[in-house]
mmCIF file of C-alpha atoms in Angstrom:
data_model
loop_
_atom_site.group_PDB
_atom_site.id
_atom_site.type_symbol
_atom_site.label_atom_id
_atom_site.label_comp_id
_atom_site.label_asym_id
_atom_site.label_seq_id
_atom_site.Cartn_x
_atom_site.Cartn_y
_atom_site.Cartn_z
ATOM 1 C CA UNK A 1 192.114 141.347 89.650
ATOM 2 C CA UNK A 2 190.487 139.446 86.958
ATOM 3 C CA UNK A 3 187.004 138.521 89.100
ATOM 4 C CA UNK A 4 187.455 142.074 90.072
ATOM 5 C CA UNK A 5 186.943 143.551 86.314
ATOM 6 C CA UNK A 6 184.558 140.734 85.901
ATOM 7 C CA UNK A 7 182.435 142.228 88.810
ATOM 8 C CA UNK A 8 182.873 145.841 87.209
ATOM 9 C CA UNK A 9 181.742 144.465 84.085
ATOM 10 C CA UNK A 10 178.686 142.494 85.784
ATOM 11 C CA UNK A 11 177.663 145.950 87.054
ATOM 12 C CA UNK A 12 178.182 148.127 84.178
ATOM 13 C CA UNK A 13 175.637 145.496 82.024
ATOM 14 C CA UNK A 14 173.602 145.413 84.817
ATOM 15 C CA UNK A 15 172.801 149.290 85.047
ATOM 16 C CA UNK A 16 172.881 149.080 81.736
ATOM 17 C CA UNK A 17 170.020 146.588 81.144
ATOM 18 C CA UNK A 18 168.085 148.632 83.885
ATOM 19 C CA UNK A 19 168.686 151.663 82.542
ATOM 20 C CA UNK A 20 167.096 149.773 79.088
ATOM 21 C CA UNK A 21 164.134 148.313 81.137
ATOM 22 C CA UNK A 22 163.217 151.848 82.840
ATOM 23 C CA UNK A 23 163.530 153.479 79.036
ATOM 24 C CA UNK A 24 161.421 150.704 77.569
ATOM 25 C CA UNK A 25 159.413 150.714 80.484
ATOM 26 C CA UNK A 26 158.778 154.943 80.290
ATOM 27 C CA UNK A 27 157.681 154.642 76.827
ATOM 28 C CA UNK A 28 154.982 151.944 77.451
ATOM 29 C CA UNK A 29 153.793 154.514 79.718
ATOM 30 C CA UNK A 30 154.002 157.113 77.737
ATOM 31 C CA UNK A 31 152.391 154.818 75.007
ATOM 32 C CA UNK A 32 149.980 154.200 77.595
ATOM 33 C CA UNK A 33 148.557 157.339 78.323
ATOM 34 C CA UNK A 34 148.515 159.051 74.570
ATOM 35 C CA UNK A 35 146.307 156.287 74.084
ATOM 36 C CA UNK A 36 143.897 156.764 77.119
ATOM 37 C CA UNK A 37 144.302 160.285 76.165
ATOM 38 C CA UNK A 38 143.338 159.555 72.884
ATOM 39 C CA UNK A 39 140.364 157.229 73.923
ATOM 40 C CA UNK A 40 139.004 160.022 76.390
ATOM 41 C CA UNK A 41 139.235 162.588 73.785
ATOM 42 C CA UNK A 42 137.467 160.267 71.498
ATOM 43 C CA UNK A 43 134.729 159.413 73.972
ATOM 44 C CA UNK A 44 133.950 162.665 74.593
ATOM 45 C CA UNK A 45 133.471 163.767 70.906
ATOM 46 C CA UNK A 46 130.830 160.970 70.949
ATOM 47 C CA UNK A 47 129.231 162.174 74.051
ATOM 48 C CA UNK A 48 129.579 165.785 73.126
ATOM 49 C CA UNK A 49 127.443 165.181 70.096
ATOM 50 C CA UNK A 50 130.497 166.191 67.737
ATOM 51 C CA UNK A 51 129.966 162.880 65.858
ATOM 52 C CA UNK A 52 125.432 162.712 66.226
ATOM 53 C CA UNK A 53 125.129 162.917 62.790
ATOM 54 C CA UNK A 54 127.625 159.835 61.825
ATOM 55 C CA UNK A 55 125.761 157.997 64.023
ATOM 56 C CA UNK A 56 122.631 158.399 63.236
ATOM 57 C CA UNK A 57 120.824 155.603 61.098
ATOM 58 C CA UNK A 58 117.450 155.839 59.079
ATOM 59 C CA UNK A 59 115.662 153.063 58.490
ATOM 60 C CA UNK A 60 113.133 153.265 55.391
ATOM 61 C CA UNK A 61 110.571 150.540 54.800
ATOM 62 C CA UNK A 62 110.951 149.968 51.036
ATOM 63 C CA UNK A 63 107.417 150.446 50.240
ATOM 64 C CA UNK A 64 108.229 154.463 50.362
ATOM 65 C CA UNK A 65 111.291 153.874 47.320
ATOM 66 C CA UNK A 66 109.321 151.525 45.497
ATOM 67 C CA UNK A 67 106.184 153.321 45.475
ATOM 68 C CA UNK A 68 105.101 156.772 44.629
ATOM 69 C CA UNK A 69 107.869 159.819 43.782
ATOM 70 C CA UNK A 70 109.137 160.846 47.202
ATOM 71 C CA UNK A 71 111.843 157.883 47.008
ATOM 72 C CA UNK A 72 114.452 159.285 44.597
ATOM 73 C CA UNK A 73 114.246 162.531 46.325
ATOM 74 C CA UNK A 74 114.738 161.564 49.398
ATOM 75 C CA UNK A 75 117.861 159.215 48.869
ATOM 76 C CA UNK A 76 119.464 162.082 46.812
ATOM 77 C CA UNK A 77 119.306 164.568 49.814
ATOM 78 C CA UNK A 78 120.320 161.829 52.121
ATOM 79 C CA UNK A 79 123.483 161.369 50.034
ATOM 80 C CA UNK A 80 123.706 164.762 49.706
ATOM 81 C CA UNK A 81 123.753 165.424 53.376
ATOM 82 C CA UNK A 82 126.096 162.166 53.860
ATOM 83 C CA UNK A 83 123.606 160.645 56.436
ATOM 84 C CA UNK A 84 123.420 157.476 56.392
ATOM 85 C CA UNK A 85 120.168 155.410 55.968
ATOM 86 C CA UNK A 86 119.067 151.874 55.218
ATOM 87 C CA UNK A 87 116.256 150.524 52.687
ATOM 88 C CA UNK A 88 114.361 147.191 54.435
ATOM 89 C CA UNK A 89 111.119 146.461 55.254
ATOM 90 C CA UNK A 90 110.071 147.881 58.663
ATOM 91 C CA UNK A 91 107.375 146.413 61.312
ATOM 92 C CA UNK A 92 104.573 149.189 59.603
ATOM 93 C CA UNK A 93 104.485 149.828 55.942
ATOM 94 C CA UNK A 94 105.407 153.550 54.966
ATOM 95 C CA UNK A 95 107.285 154.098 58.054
ATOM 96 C CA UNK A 96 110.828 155.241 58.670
ATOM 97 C CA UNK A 97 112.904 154.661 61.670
ATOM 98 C CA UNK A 98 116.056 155.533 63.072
ATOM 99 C CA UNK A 99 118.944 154.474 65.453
ATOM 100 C CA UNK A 100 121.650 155.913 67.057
ATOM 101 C CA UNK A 101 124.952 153.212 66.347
ATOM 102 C CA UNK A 102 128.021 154.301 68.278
ATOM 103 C CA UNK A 103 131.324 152.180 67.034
ATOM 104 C CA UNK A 104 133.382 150.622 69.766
ATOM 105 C CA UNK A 105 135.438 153.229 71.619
ATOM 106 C CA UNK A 106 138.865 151.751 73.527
ATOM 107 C CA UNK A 107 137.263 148.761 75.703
ATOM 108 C CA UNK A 108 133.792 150.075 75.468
ATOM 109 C CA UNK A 109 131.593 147.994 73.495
ATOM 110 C CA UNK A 110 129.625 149.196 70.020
ATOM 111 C CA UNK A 111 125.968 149.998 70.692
ATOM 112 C CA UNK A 112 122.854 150.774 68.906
ATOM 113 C CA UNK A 113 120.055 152.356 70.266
ATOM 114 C CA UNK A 114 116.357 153.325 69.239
ATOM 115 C CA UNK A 115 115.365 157.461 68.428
ATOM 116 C CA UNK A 116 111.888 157.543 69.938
ATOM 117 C CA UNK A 117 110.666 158.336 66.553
ATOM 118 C CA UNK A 118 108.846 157.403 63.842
ATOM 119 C CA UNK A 119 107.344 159.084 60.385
ATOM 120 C CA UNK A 120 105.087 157.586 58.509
ATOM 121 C CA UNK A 121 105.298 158.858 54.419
ATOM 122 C CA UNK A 122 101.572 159.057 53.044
ATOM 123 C CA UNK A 123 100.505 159.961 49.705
ATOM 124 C CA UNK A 124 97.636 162.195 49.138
ATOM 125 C CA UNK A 125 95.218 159.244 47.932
ATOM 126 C CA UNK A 126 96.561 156.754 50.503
ATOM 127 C CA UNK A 127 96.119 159.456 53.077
ATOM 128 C CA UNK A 128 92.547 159.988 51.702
ATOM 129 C CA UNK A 129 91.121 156.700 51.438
ATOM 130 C CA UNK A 130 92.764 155.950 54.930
ATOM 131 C CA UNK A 131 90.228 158.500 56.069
ATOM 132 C CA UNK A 132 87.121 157.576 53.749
ATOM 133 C CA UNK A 133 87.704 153.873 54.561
ATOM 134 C CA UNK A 134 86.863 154.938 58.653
ATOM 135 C CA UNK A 135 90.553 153.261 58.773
ATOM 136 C CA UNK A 136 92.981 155.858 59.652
ATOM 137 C CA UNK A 137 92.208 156.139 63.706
ATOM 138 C CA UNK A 138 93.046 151.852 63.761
ATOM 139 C CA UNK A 139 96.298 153.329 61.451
ATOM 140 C CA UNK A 140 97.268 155.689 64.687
ATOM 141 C CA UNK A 141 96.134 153.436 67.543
ATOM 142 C CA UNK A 142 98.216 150.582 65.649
ATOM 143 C CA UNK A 143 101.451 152.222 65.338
ATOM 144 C CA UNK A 144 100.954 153.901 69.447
ATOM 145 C CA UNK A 145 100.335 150.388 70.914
ATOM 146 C CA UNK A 146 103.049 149.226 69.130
ATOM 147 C CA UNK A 147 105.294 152.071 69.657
ATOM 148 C CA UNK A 148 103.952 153.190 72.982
ATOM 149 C CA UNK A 149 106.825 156.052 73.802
ATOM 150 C CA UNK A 150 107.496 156.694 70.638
ATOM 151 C CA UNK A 151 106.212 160.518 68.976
ATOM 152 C CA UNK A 152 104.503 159.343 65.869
ATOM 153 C CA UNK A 153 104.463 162.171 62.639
ATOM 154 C CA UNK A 154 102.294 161.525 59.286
ATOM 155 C CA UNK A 155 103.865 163.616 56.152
ATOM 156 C CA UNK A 156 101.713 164.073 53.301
ATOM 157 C CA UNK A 157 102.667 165.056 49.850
ATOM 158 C CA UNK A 158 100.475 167.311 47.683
ATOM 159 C CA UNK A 159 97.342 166.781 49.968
ATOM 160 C CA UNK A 160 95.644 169.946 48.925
ATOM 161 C CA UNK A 161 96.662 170.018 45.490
ATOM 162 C CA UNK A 162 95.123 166.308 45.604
ATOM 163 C CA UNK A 163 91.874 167.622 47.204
ATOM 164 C CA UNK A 164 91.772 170.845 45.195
ATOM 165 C CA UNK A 165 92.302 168.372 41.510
ATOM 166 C CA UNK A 166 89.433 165.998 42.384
ATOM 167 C CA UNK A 167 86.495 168.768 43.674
ATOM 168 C CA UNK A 168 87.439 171.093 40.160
ATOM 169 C CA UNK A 169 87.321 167.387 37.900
ATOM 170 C CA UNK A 170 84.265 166.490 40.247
ATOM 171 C CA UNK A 171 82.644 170.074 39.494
ATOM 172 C CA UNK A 172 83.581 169.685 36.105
ATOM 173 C CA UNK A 173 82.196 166.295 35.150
ATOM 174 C CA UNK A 174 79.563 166.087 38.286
ATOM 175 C CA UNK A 175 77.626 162.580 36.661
ATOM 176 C CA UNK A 176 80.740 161.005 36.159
ATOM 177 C CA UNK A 177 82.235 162.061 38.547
ATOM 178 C CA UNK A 178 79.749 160.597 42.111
ATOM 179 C CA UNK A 179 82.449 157.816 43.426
ATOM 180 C CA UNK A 180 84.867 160.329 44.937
ATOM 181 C CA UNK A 181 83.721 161.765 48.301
ATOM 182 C CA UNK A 182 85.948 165.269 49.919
ATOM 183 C CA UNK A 183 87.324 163.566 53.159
ATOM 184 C CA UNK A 184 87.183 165.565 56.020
ATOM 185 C CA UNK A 185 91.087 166.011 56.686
ATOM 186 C CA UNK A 186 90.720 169.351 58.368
ATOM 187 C CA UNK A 187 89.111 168.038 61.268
ATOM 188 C CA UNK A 188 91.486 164.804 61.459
ATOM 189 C CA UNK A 189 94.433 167.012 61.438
ATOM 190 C CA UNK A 190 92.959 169.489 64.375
ATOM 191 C CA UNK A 191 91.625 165.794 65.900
ATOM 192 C CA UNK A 192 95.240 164.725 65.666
ATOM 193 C CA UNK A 193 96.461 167.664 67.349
ATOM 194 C CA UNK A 194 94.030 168.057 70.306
ATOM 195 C CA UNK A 195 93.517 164.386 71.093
ATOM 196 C CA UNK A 196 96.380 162.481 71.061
ATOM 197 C CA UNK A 197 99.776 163.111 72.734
ATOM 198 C CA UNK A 198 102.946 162.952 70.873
ATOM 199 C CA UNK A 199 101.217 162.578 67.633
ATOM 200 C CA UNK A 200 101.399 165.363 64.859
ATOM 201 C CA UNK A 201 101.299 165.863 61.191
ATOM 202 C CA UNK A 202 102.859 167.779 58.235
ATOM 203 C CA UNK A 203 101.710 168.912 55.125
ATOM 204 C CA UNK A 204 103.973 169.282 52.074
ATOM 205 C CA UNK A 205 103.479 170.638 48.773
ATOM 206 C CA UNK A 206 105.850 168.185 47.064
ATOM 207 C CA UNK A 207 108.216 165.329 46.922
ATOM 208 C CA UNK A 208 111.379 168.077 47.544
ATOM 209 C CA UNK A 209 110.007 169.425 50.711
ATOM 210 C CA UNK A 210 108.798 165.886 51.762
ATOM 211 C CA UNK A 211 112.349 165.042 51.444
ATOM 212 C CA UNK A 212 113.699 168.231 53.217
ATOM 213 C CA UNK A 213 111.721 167.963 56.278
ATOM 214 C CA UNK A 214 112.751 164.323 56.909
ATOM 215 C CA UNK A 215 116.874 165.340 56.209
ATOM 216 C CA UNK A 216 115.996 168.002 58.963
ATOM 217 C CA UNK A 217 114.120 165.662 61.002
ATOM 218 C CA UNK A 218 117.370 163.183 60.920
ATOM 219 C CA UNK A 219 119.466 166.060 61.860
ATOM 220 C CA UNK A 220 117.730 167.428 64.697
ATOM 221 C CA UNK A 221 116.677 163.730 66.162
ATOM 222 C CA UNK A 222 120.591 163.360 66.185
ATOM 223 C CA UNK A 223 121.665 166.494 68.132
ATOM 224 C CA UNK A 224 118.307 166.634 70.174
ATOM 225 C CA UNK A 225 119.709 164.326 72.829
ATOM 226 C CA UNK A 226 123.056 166.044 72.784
ATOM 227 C CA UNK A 227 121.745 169.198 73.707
ATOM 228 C CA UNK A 228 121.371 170.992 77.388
ATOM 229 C CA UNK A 229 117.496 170.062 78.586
ATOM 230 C CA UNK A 230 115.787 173.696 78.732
ATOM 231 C CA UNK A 231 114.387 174.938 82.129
ATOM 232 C CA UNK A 232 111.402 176.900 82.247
ATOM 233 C CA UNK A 233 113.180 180.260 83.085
ATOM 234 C CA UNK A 234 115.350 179.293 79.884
ATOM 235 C CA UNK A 235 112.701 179.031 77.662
ATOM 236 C CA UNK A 236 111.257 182.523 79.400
ATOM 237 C CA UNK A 237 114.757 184.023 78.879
ATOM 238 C CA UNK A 238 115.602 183.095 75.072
ATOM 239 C CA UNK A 239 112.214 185.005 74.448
ATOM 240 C CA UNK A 240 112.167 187.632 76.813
ATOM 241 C CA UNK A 241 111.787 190.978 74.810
ATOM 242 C CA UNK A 242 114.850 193.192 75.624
ATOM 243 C CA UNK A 243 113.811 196.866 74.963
ATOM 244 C CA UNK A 244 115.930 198.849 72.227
ATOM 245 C CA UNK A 245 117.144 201.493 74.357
ATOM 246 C CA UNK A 246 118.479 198.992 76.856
ATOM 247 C CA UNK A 247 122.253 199.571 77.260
ATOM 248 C CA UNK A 248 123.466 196.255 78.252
ATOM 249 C CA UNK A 249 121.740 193.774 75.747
ATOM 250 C CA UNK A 250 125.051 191.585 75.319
ATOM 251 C CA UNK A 251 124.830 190.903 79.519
ATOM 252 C CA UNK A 252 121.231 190.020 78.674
ATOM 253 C CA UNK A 253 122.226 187.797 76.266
ATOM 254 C CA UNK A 254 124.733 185.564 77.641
ATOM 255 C CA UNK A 255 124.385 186.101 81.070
ATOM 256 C CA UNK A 256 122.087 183.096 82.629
ATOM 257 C CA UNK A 257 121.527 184.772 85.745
ATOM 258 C CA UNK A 258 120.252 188.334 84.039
ATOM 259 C CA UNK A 259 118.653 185.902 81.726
ATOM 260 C CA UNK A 260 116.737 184.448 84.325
ATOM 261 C CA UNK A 261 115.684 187.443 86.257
ATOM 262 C CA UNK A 262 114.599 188.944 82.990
ATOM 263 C CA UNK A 263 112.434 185.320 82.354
ATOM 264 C CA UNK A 264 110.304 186.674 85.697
ATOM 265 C CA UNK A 265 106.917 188.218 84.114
ATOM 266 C CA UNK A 266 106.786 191.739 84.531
ATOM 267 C CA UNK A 267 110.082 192.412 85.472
ATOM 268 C CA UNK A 268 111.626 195.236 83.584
ATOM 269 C CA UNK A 269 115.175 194.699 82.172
ATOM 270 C CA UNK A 270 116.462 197.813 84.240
ATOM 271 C CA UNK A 271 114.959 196.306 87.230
ATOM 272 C CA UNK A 272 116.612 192.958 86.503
ATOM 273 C CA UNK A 273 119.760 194.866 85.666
ATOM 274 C CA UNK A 274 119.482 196.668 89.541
ATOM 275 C CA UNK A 275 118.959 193.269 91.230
ATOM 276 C CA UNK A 276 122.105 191.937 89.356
ATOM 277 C CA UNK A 277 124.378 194.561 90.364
ATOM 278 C CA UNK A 278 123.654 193.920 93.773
ATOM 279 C CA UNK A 279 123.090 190.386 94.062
ATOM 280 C CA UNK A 280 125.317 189.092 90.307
ATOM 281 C CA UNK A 281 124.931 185.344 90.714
ATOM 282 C CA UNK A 282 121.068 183.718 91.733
ATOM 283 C CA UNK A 283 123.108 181.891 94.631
ATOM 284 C CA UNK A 284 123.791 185.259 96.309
ATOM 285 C CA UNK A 285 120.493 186.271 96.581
ATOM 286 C CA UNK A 286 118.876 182.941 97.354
ATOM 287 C CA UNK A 287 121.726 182.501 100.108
ATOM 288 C CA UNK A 288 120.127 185.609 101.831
ATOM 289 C CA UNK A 289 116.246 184.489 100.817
ATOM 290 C CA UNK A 290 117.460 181.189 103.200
ATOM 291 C CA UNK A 291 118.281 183.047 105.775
ATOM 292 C CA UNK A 292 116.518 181.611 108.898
ATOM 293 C CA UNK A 293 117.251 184.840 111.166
ATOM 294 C CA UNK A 294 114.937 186.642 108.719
ATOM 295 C CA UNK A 295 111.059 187.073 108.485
ATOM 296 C CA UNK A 296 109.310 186.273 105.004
ATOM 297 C CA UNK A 297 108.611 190.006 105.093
ATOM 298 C CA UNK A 298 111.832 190.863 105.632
ATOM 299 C CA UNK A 299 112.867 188.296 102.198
ATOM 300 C CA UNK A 300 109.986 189.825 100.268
ATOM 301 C CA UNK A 301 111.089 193.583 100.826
ATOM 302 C CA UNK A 302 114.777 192.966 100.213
ATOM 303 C CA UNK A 303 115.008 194.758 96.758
ATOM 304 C CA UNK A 304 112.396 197.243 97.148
ATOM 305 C CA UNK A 305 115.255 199.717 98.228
ATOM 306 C CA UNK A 306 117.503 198.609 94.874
ATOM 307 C CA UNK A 307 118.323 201.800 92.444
ATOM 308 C CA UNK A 308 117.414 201.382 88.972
ATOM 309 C CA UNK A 309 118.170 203.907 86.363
ATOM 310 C CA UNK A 310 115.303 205.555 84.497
ATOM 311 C CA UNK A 311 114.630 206.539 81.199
ATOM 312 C CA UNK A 312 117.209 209.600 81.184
ATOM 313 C CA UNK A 313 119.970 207.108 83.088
ATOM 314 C CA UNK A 314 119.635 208.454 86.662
ATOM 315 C CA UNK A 315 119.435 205.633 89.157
ATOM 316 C CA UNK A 316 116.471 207.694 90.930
ATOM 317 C CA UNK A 317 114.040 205.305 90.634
ATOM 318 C CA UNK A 318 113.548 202.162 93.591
ATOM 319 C CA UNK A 319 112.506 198.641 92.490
ATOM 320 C CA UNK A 320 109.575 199.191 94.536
ATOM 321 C CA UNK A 321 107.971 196.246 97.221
ATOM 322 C CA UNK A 322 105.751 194.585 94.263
ATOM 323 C CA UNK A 323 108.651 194.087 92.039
ATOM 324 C CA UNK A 324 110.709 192.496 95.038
ATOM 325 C CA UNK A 325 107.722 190.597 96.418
ATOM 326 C CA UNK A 326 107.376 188.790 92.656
ATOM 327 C CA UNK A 327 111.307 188.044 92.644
ATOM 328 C CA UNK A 328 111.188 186.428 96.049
ATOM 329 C CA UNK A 329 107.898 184.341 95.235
ATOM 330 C CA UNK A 330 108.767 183.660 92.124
ATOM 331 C CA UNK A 331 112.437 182.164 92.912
ATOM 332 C CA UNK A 332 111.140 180.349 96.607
ATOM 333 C CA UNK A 333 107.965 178.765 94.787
ATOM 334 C CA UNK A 334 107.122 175.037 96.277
ATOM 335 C CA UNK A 335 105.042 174.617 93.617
ATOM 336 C CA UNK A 336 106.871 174.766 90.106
ATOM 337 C CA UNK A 337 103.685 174.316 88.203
ATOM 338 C CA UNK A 338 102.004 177.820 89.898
ATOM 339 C CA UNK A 339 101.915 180.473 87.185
ATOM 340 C CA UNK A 340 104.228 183.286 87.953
ATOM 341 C CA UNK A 341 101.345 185.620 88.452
ATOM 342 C CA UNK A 342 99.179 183.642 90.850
ATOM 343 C CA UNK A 343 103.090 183.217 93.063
ATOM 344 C CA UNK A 344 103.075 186.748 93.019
ATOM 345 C CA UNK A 345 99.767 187.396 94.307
#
């Protein structure tokens, strides 16, 4: 009897420590996954772009603090945006820089990485005598052969006002005035602009709006790569010009599909509107433009039958073969550099 209840009691602390181990062992688990949870959520706030702007880091060469009157400006919007920036001395005097530095997520390492990008901060004399002095184009091939895929910008502050001071003091006081010579920034800018890629230029009146466009510039450098990469029918689409008297302008809004079709050059919004109700996603209709049991003819005519509603709201009126023939070329084009009027033809 006695190793009997001493079995019994054997048992009963057995399931008892088991039943301790499988509770212990359910909350690890549990643990386990709120934090994988947790770490998956957080990962994709970073990848999401939720977080771009705490990320982001600018990096200004001192030279642009110490000197001139842009510096307290800009570090008071900076604060003022809570971005976060860093004063050093950069590769290229006057420049500013920025990285991307993600902390370290669950197991996944902190990294830092380079924004293709960087602004150069020139003062209207600086960026005048760069010009007079024949040294401004070694200035741009400089920074490009250093920088090769980066997009280089040049921001000057009170360039005109500069220009427009030393021609009234030169008019004014003409012998005294022969050292200064007008250089010819209109034509550097345009030269700028037409012959050299990635390379452009802004003009600001003064130190505030010098320091506004580069608080933008930070922003938008730190959602840019966050955002969905625009196709050309997007780009079409966001501009397309939906008449007044169209009835459905929120399905031309956020549909991508009646987007697109509207995107098509010289296709009407009614027509568009006709194609969708018979065809309402583009893999319907390209699904029939694969067909291999029909012609090309055939795929080319297939909306000229399609009703559209005219003016007074009868659908009376067809699509019509030309209208059909541009959909079809248009969305079966080999060539995605052929302008949508040559496809057509």
């Amino acid at each position: 009897m006695r190793l009997i209840k001493e079995g019994k009691a054997k048992m009963v602390e057995e399931k008892k420590r088991q039943r301790e181990e499988n509770k212990l062992m359910k909350e690890a688990i549990k643990a386990q996954k709120a934090e994988q949870k947790k770490y998956a959520k957080e990962k994709d706030e970073w990848e999401s772009g939720k977080h771009a702007l705490r990320s982001i880091v600018a990096e200004i060469d001192s030279t642009i603090i110490e000197t001139g009157s842009v510096g307290g400006t800009l570090l008071t919007r900076f604060a003022e945006k809570g971005l976060k920036y860093r004063v050093q001395v950069n590769p290229i005097r006057g420049s500013i820089l920025w990285k991307m530095e993600v902390p370290q997520i669950g197991q996944d390492p902190a990294s830092v990485s380079e924004v293709p990008y960087i602004l150069f901060v020139l003062q209207a004399e600086e960026f005048c005598d760069l010009i007079n002095s024949g040294s401004f184009w070694d200035h741009v091939h400089l920074v490009q052969d250093r920088y090769p895929t980066f997009t280089v910008c040049f921001v000057t502050n009170k360039l005109m006002n500069y220009i427009n001071k030393c021609e009234r003091a030169q008019y004014r006081n003409a012998p005294n005035f022969n050292s200064w010579k007008r250089p010819p920034v209109e034509e550097v800018l345009c030269k700028l602009a037409t012959h050299h890629v990635k390379v452009h230029s802004r003009q600001c009146a003064d130190e505030a709006e010098v320091a506004d466009h580069i608080v933008g510039l930070t922003s938008s450098l730190a959602n840019c790569r966050f955002r969905k990469p625009l196709s050309w029918l997007s780009v079409h689409a966001n501009g397309a010009v939906i008449p007044k008297n169209f009835i459905d302008k929120d399905l031309a809004k956020k549909d991508t599909w009646m987007k697109a079709l509207i995107a098509i050059p010289k296709v009407q919004p009614r027509f568009a509107l006709a194609i969708w109700k018979k065809y309402s996603t583009m893999r319907s209709l390209l699904k029939v433009y694969m067909d291999s049991t029909k012609t090309v003819r055939e795929k080319e005519l297939l909306l000229q039958d399609l009703k559209c509603e005219d003016r007074v709201g009868d659908e009376s009126r067809r699509l019509g073969p030309v209208c059909s023939r541009r959909v079809y070329r248009t969305l079966m084009a080999e060539d995605g550099a052929v302008e949508a009027d040559a496809a057509a033809e």
